[in-house]
PDB file of C-alpha atoms and ligand atoms in Angstrom:
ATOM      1  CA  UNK A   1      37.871   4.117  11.853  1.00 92.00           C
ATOM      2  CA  UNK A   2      37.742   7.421  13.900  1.00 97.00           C
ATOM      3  CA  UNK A   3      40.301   8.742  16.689  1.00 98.00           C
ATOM      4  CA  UNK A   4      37.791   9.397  19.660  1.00 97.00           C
ATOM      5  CA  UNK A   5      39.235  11.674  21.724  1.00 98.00           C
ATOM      6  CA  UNK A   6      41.568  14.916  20.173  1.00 98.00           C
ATOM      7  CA  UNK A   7      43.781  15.040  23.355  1.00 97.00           C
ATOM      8  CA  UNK A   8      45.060  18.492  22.518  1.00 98.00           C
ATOM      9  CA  UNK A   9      43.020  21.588  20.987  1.00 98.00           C
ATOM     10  CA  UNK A  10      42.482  25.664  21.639  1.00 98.00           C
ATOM     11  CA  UNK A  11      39.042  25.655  21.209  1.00 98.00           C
ATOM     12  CA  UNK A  12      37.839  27.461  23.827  1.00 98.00           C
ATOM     13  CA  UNK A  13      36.947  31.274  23.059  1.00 98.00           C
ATOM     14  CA  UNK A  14      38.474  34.346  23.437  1.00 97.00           C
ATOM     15  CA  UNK A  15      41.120  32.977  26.312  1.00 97.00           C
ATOM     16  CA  UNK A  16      44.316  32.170  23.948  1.00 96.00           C
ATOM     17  CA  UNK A  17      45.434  32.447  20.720  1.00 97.00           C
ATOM     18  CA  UNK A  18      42.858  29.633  19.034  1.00 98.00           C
ATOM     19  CA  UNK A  19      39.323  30.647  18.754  1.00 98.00           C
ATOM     20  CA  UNK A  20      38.489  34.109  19.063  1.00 98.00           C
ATOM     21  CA  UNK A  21      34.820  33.510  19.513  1.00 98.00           C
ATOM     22  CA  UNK A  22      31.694  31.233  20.234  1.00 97.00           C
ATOM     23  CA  UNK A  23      30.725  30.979  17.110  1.00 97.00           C
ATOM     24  CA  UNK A  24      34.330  29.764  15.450  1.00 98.00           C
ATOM     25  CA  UNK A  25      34.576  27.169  18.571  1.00 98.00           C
ATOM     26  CA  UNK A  26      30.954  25.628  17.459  1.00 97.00           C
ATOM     27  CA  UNK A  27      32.622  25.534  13.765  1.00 97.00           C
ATOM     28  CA  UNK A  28      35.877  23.902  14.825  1.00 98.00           C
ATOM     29  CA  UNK A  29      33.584  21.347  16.986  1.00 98.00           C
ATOM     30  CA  UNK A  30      31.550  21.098  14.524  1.00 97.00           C
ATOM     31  CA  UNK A  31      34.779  19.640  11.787  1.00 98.00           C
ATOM     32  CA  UNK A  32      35.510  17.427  15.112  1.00 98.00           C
ATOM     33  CA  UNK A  33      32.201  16.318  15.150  1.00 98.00           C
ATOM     34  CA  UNK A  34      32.421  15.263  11.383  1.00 98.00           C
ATOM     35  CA  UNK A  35      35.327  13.802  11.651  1.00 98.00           C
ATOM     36  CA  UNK A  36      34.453  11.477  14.004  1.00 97.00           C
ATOM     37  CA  UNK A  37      35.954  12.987  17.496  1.00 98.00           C
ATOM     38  CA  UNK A  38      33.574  12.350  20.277  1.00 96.00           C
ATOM     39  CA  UNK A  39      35.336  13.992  23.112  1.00 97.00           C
ATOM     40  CA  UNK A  40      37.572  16.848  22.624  1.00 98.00           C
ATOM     41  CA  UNK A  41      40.380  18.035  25.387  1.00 98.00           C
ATOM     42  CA  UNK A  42      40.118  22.222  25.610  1.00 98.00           C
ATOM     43  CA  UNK A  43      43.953  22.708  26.252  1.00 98.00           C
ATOM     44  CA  UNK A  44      44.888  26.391  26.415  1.00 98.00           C
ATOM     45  CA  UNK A  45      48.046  27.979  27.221  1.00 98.00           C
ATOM     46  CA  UNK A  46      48.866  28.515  30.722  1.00 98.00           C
ATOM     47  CA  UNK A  47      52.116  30.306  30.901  1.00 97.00           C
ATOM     48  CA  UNK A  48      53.080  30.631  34.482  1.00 95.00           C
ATOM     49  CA  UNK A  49      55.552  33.580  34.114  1.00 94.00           C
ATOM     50  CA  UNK A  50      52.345  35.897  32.856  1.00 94.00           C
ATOM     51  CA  UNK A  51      48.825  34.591  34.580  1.00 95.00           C
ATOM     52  CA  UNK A  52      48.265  33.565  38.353  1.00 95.00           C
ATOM     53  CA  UNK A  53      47.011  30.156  38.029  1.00 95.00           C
ATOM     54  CA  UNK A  54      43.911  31.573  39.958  1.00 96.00           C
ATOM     55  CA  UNK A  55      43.246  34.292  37.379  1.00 97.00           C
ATOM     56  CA  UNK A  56      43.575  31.773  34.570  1.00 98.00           C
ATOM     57  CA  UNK A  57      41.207  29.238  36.193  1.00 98.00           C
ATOM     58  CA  UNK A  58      38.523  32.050  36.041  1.00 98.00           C
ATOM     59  CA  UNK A  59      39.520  33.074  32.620  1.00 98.00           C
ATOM     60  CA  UNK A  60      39.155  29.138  31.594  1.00 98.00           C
ATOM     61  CA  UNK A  61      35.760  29.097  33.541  1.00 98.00           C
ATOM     62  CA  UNK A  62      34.148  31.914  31.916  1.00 98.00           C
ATOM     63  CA  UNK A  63      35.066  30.753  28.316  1.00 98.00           C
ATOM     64  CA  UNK A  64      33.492  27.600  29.469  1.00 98.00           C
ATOM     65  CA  UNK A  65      30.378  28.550  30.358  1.00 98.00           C
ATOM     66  CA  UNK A  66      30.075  30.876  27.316  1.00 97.00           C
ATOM     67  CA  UNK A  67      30.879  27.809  25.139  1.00 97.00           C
ATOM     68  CA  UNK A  68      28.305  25.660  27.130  1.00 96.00           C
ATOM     69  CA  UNK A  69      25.364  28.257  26.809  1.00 95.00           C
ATOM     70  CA  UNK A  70      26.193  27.454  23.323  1.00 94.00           C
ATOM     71  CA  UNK A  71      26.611  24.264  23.438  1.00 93.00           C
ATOM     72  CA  UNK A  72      23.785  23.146  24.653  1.00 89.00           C
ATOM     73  CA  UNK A  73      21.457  24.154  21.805  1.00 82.00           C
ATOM     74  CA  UNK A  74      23.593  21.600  19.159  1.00 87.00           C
ATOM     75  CA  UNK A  75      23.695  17.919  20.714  1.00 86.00           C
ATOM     76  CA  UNK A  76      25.445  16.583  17.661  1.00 92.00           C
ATOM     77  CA  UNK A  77      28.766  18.174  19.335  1.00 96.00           C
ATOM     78  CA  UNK A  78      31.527  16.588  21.058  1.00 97.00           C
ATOM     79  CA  UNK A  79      31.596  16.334  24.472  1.00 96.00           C
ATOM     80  CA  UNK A  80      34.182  19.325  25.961  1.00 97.00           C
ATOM     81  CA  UNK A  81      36.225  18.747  29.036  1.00 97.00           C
ATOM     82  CA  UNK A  82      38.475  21.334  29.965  1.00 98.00           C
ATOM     83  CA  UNK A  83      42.275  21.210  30.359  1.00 98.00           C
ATOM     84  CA  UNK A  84      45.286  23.564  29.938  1.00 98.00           C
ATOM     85  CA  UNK A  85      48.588  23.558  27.774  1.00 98.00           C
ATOM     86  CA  UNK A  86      51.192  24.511  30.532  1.00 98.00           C
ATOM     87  CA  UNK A  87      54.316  25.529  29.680  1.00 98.00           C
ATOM     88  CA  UNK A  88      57.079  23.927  31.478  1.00 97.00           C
ATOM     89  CA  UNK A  89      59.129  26.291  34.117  1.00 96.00           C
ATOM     90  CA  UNK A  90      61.794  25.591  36.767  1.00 94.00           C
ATOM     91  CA  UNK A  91      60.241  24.435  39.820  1.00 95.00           C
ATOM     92  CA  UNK A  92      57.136  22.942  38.292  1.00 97.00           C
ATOM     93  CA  UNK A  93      57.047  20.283  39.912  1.00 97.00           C
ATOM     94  CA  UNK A  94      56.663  21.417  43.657  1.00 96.00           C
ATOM     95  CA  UNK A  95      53.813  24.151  42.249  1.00 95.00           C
ATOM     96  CA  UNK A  96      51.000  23.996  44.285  1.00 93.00           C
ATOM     97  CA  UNK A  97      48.718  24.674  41.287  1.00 92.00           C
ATOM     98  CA  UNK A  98      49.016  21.467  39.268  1.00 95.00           C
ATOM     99  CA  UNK A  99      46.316  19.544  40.137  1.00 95.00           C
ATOM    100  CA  UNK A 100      43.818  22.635  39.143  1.00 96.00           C
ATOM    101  CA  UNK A 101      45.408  22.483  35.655  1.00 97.00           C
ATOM    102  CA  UNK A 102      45.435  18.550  35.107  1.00 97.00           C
ATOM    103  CA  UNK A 103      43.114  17.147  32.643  1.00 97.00           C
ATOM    104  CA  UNK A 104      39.622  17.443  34.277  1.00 95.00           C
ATOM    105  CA  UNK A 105      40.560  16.597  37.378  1.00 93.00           C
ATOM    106  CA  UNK A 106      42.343  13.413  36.427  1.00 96.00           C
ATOM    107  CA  UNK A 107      45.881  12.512  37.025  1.00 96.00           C
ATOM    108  CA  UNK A 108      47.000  13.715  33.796  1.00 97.00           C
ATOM    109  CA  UNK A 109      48.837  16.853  32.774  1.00 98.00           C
ATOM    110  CA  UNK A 110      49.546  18.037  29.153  1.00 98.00           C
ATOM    111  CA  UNK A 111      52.951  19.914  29.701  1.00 98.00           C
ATOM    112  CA  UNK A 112      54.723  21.818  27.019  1.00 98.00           C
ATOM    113  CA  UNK A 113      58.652  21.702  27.132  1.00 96.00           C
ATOM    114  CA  UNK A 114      61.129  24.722  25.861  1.00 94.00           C
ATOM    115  CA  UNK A 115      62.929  23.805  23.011  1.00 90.00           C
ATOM    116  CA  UNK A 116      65.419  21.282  23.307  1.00 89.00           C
ATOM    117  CA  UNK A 117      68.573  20.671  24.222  1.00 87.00           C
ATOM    118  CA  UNK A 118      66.677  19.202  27.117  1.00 90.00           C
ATOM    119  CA  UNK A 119      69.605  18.700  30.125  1.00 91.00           C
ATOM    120  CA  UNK A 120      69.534  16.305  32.628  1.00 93.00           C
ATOM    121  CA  UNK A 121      67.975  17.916  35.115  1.00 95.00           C
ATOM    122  CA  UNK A 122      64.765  19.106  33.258  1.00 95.00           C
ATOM    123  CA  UNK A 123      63.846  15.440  32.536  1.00 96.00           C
ATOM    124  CA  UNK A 124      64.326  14.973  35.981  1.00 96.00           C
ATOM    125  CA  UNK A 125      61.899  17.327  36.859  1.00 97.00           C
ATOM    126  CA  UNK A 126      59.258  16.433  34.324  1.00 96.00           C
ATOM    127  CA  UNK A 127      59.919  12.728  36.114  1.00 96.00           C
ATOM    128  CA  UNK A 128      59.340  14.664  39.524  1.00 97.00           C
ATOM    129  CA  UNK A 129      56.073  15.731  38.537  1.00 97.00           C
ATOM    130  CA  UNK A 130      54.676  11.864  38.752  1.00 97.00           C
ATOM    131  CA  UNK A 131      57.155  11.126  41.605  1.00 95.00           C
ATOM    132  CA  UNK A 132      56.366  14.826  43.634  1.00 96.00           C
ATOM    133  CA  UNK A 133      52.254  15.106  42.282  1.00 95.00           C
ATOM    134  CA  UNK A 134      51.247  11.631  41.584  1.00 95.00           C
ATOM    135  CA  UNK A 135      49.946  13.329  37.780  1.00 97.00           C
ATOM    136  CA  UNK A 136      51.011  11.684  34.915  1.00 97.00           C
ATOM    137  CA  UNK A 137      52.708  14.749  32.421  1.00 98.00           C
ATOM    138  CA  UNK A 138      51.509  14.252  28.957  1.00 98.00           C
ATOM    139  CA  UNK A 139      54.693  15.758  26.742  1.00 98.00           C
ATOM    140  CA  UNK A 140      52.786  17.983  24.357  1.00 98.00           C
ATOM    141  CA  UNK A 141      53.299  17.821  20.230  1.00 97.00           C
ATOM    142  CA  UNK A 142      56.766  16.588  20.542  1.00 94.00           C
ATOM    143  CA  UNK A 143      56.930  16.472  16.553  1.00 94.00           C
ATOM    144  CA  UNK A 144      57.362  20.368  17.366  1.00 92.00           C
ATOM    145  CA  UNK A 145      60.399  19.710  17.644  1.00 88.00           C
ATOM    146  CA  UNK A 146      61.311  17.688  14.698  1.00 81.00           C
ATOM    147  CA  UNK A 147      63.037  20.958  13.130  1.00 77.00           C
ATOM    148  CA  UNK A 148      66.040  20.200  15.788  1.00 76.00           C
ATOM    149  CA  UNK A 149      68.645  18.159  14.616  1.00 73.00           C
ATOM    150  CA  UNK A 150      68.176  14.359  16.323  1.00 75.00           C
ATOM    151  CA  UNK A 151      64.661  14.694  17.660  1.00 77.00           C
ATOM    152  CA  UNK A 152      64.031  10.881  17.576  1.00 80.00           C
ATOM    153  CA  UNK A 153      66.587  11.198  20.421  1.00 84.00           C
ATOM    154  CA  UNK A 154      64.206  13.322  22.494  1.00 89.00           C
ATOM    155  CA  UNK A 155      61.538  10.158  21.824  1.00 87.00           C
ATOM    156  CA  UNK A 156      64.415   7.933  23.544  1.00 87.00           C
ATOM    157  CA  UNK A 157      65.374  10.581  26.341  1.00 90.00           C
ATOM    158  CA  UNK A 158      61.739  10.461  27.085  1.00 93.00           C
ATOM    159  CA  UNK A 159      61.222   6.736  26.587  1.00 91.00           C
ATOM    160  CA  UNK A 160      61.861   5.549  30.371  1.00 93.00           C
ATOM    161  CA  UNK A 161      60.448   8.566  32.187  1.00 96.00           C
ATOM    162  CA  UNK A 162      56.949   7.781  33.656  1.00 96.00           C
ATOM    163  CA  UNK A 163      55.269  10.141  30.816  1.00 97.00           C
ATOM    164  CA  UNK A 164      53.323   9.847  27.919  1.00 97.00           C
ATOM    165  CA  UNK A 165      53.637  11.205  24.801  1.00 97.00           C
ATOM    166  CA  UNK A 166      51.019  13.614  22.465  1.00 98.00           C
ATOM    167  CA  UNK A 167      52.152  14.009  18.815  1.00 97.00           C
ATOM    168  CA  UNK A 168      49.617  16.265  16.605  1.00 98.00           C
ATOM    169  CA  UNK A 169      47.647  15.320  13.912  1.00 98.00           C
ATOM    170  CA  UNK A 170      49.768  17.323  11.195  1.00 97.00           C
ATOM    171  CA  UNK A 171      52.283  14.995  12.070  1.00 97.00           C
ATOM    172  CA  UNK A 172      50.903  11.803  10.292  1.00 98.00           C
ATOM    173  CA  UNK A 173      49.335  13.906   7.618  1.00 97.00           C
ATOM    174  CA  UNK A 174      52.507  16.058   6.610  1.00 96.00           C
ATOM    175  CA  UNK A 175      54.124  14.109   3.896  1.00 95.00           C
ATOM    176  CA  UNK A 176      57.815  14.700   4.729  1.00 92.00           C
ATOM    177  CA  UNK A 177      56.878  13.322   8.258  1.00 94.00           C
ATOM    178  CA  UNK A 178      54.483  10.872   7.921  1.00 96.00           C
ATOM    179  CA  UNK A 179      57.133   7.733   7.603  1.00 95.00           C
ATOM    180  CA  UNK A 180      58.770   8.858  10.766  1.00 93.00           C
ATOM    181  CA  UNK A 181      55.170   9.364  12.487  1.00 95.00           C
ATOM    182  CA  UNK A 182      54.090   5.615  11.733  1.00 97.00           C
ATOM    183  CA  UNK A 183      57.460   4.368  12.674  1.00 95.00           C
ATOM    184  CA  UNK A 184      57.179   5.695  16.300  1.00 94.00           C
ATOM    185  CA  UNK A 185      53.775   4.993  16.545  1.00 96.00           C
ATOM    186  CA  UNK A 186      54.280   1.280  15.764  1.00 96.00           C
ATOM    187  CA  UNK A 187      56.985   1.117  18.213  1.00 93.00           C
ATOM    188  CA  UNK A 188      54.326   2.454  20.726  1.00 94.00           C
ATOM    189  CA  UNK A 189      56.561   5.673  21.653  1.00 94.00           C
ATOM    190  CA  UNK A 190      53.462   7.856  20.856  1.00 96.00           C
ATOM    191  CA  UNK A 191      50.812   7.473  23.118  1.00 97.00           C
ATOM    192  CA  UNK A 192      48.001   9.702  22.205  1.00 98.00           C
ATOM    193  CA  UNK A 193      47.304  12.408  19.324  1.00 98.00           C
ATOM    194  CA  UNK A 194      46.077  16.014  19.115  1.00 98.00           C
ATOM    195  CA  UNK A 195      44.872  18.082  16.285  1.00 98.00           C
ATOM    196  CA  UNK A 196      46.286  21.196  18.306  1.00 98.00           C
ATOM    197  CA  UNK A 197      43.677  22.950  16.438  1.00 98.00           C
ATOM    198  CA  UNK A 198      43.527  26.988  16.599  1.00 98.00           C
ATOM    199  CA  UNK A 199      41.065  28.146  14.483  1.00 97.00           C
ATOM    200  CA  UNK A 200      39.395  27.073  10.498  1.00 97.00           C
ATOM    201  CA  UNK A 201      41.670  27.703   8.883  1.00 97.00           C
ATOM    202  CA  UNK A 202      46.129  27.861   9.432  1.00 97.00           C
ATOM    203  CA  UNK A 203      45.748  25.317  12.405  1.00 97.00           C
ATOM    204  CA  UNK A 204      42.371  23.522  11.747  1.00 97.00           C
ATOM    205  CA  UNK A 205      40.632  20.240  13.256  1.00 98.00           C
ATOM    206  CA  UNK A 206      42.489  17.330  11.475  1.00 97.00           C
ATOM    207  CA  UNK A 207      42.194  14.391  13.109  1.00 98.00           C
ATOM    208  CA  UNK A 208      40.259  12.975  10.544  1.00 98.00           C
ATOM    209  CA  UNK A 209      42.759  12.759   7.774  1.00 97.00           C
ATOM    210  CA  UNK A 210      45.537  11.666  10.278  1.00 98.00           C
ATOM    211  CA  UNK A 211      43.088   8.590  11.476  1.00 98.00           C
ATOM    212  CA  UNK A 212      43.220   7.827   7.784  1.00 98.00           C
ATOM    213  CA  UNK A 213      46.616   7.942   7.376  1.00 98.00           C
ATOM    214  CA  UNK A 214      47.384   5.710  10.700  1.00 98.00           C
ATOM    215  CA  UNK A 215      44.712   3.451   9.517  1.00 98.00           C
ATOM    216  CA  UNK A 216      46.328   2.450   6.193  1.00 97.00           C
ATOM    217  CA  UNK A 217      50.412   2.453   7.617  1.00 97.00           C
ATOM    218  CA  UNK A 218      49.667   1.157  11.039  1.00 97.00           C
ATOM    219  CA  UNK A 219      45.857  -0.804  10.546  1.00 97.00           C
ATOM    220  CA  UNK A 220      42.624  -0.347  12.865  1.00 97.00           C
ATOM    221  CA  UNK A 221      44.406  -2.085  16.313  1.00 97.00           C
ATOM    222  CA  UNK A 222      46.299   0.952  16.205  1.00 97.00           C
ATOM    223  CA  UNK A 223      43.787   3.353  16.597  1.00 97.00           C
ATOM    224  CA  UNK A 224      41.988   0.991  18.704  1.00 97.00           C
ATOM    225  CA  UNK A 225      44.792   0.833  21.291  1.00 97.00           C
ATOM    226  CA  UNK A 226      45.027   5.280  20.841  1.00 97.00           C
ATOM    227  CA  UNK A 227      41.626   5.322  21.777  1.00 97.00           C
ATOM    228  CA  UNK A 228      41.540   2.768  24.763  1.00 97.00           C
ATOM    229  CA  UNK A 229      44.081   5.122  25.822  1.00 97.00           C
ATOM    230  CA  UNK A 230      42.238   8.113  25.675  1.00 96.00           C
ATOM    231  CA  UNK A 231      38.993   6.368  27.302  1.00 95.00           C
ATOM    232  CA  UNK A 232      40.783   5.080  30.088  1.00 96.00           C
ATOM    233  CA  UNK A 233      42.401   8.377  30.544  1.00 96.00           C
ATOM    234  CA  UNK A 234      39.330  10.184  30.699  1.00 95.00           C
ATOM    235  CA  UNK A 235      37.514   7.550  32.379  1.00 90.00           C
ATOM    236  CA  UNK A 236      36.954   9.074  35.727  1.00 71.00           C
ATOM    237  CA  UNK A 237      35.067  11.854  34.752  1.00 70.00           C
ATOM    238  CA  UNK A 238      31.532  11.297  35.902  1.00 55.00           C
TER     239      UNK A 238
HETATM  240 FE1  FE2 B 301      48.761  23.841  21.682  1.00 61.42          FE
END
């Protein structure tokens, strides 16, 4: 069974540090393709402190219609819907930019957080996006941040906060991690996964492998209920 959707990738060219060019995107969508991913989420970096969300948007744009030009000539792709990674800053939750960086045009967001310690008032403000934006922040990789000591406490810290949570693939395939990975996925504290891809090689497509792995430690229903996720999620894009 195949993870649909790979909530969480860089493989738009030439905008970020993934994919430098056309031709390595149609590669990495291309291993997507093959490994069963139907839809995949282009999420590059937005970092506030460097790029006017306006200048970024045009950036995005203009990688996107290179990539579609492309594209179009290979049908046996995945579809490509265009998102952003956007790094969390102080005061991100009364930006009036949001919205133009949410999940193509849904109410979604995929947010990366600093490293922890996470205080008080950060998860507050992560919360505020929902309460202050009506978008729903999807916490990006948070098995990043399995090198800090007690990170299964940032899963409960999280837990009652209207947000979802995006591990990566690497996470169910890395053996040191893959117990842990199964463990909070059958407990339903991850809610969708990302191969986080980069390029073909350091940080490639994986989602394949890790639908393997969550197939035998967790059985089909649970990539069943990722993918309902990811569907409904993506649902209102016509
Ligand atoms: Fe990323």
């Amino acid at each position: 069974m195949h993870i649909a959707v790979d909530f969480h990738t860089h493989v738009l060219p030439g905008i970020d540090d993934g994919s430098q060019s056309v031709a390595e995107s149609l590669q990495m969508l291309r291993k997507e393709a093959e490994q069963g991913v139907h839809t995949v989420v282009a999420t590059p970096h937005f970092y506030a402190h460097r790029t006017a969300p306006r200048q970024f948007l045009q950036e995005r744009q203009e990688a996107e219609v290179r990539l579609r030009a492309a594209l179009a000539g290979d049908p046996g792709l995945p579809a490509v819907v265009m998102g952003a990674e956007v790094h969390f800053y102080e005061g991100i939750s009364d930006s009036e930019c949001l919205r133009d960086l949410s999940i193509a045009g849904t109410e979604y967001i995929l947010i990366e957080m600093p490293d922890p310690p996470w205080p008080e008032r950060r998860l507050r403000e992560l919360a505020d996006i929902r309460q202050k934006q009506d978008l729903t922040p999807i916490v990006a990789h948070l098995d990043r941040y399995v090198r800090f000591p007690f990170y299964s406490r940032l899963f409960e810290a999280l837990a009652p906060l209207p947000v979802l949570i995006q591990t990566n693939a690497g996470f169910f395939t890395g053996w040191k991690t893959r117990q842990a990975a199964l463990r909070l996925l059958r407990r339903g504290q991850i809610h969708l996964i990302g191969s986080d891809c980069h390029n073909l090689t350091s940080r490639p497509p994986d989602m394949g492998l890790a639908a393997r792995v969550i197939e035998n430690g967790a059985g089909m229903a649970a990539i069943e209920k990722i993918n309902a996720r990811s569907l409904d999620i993506l649902k209102k894009i016509g």
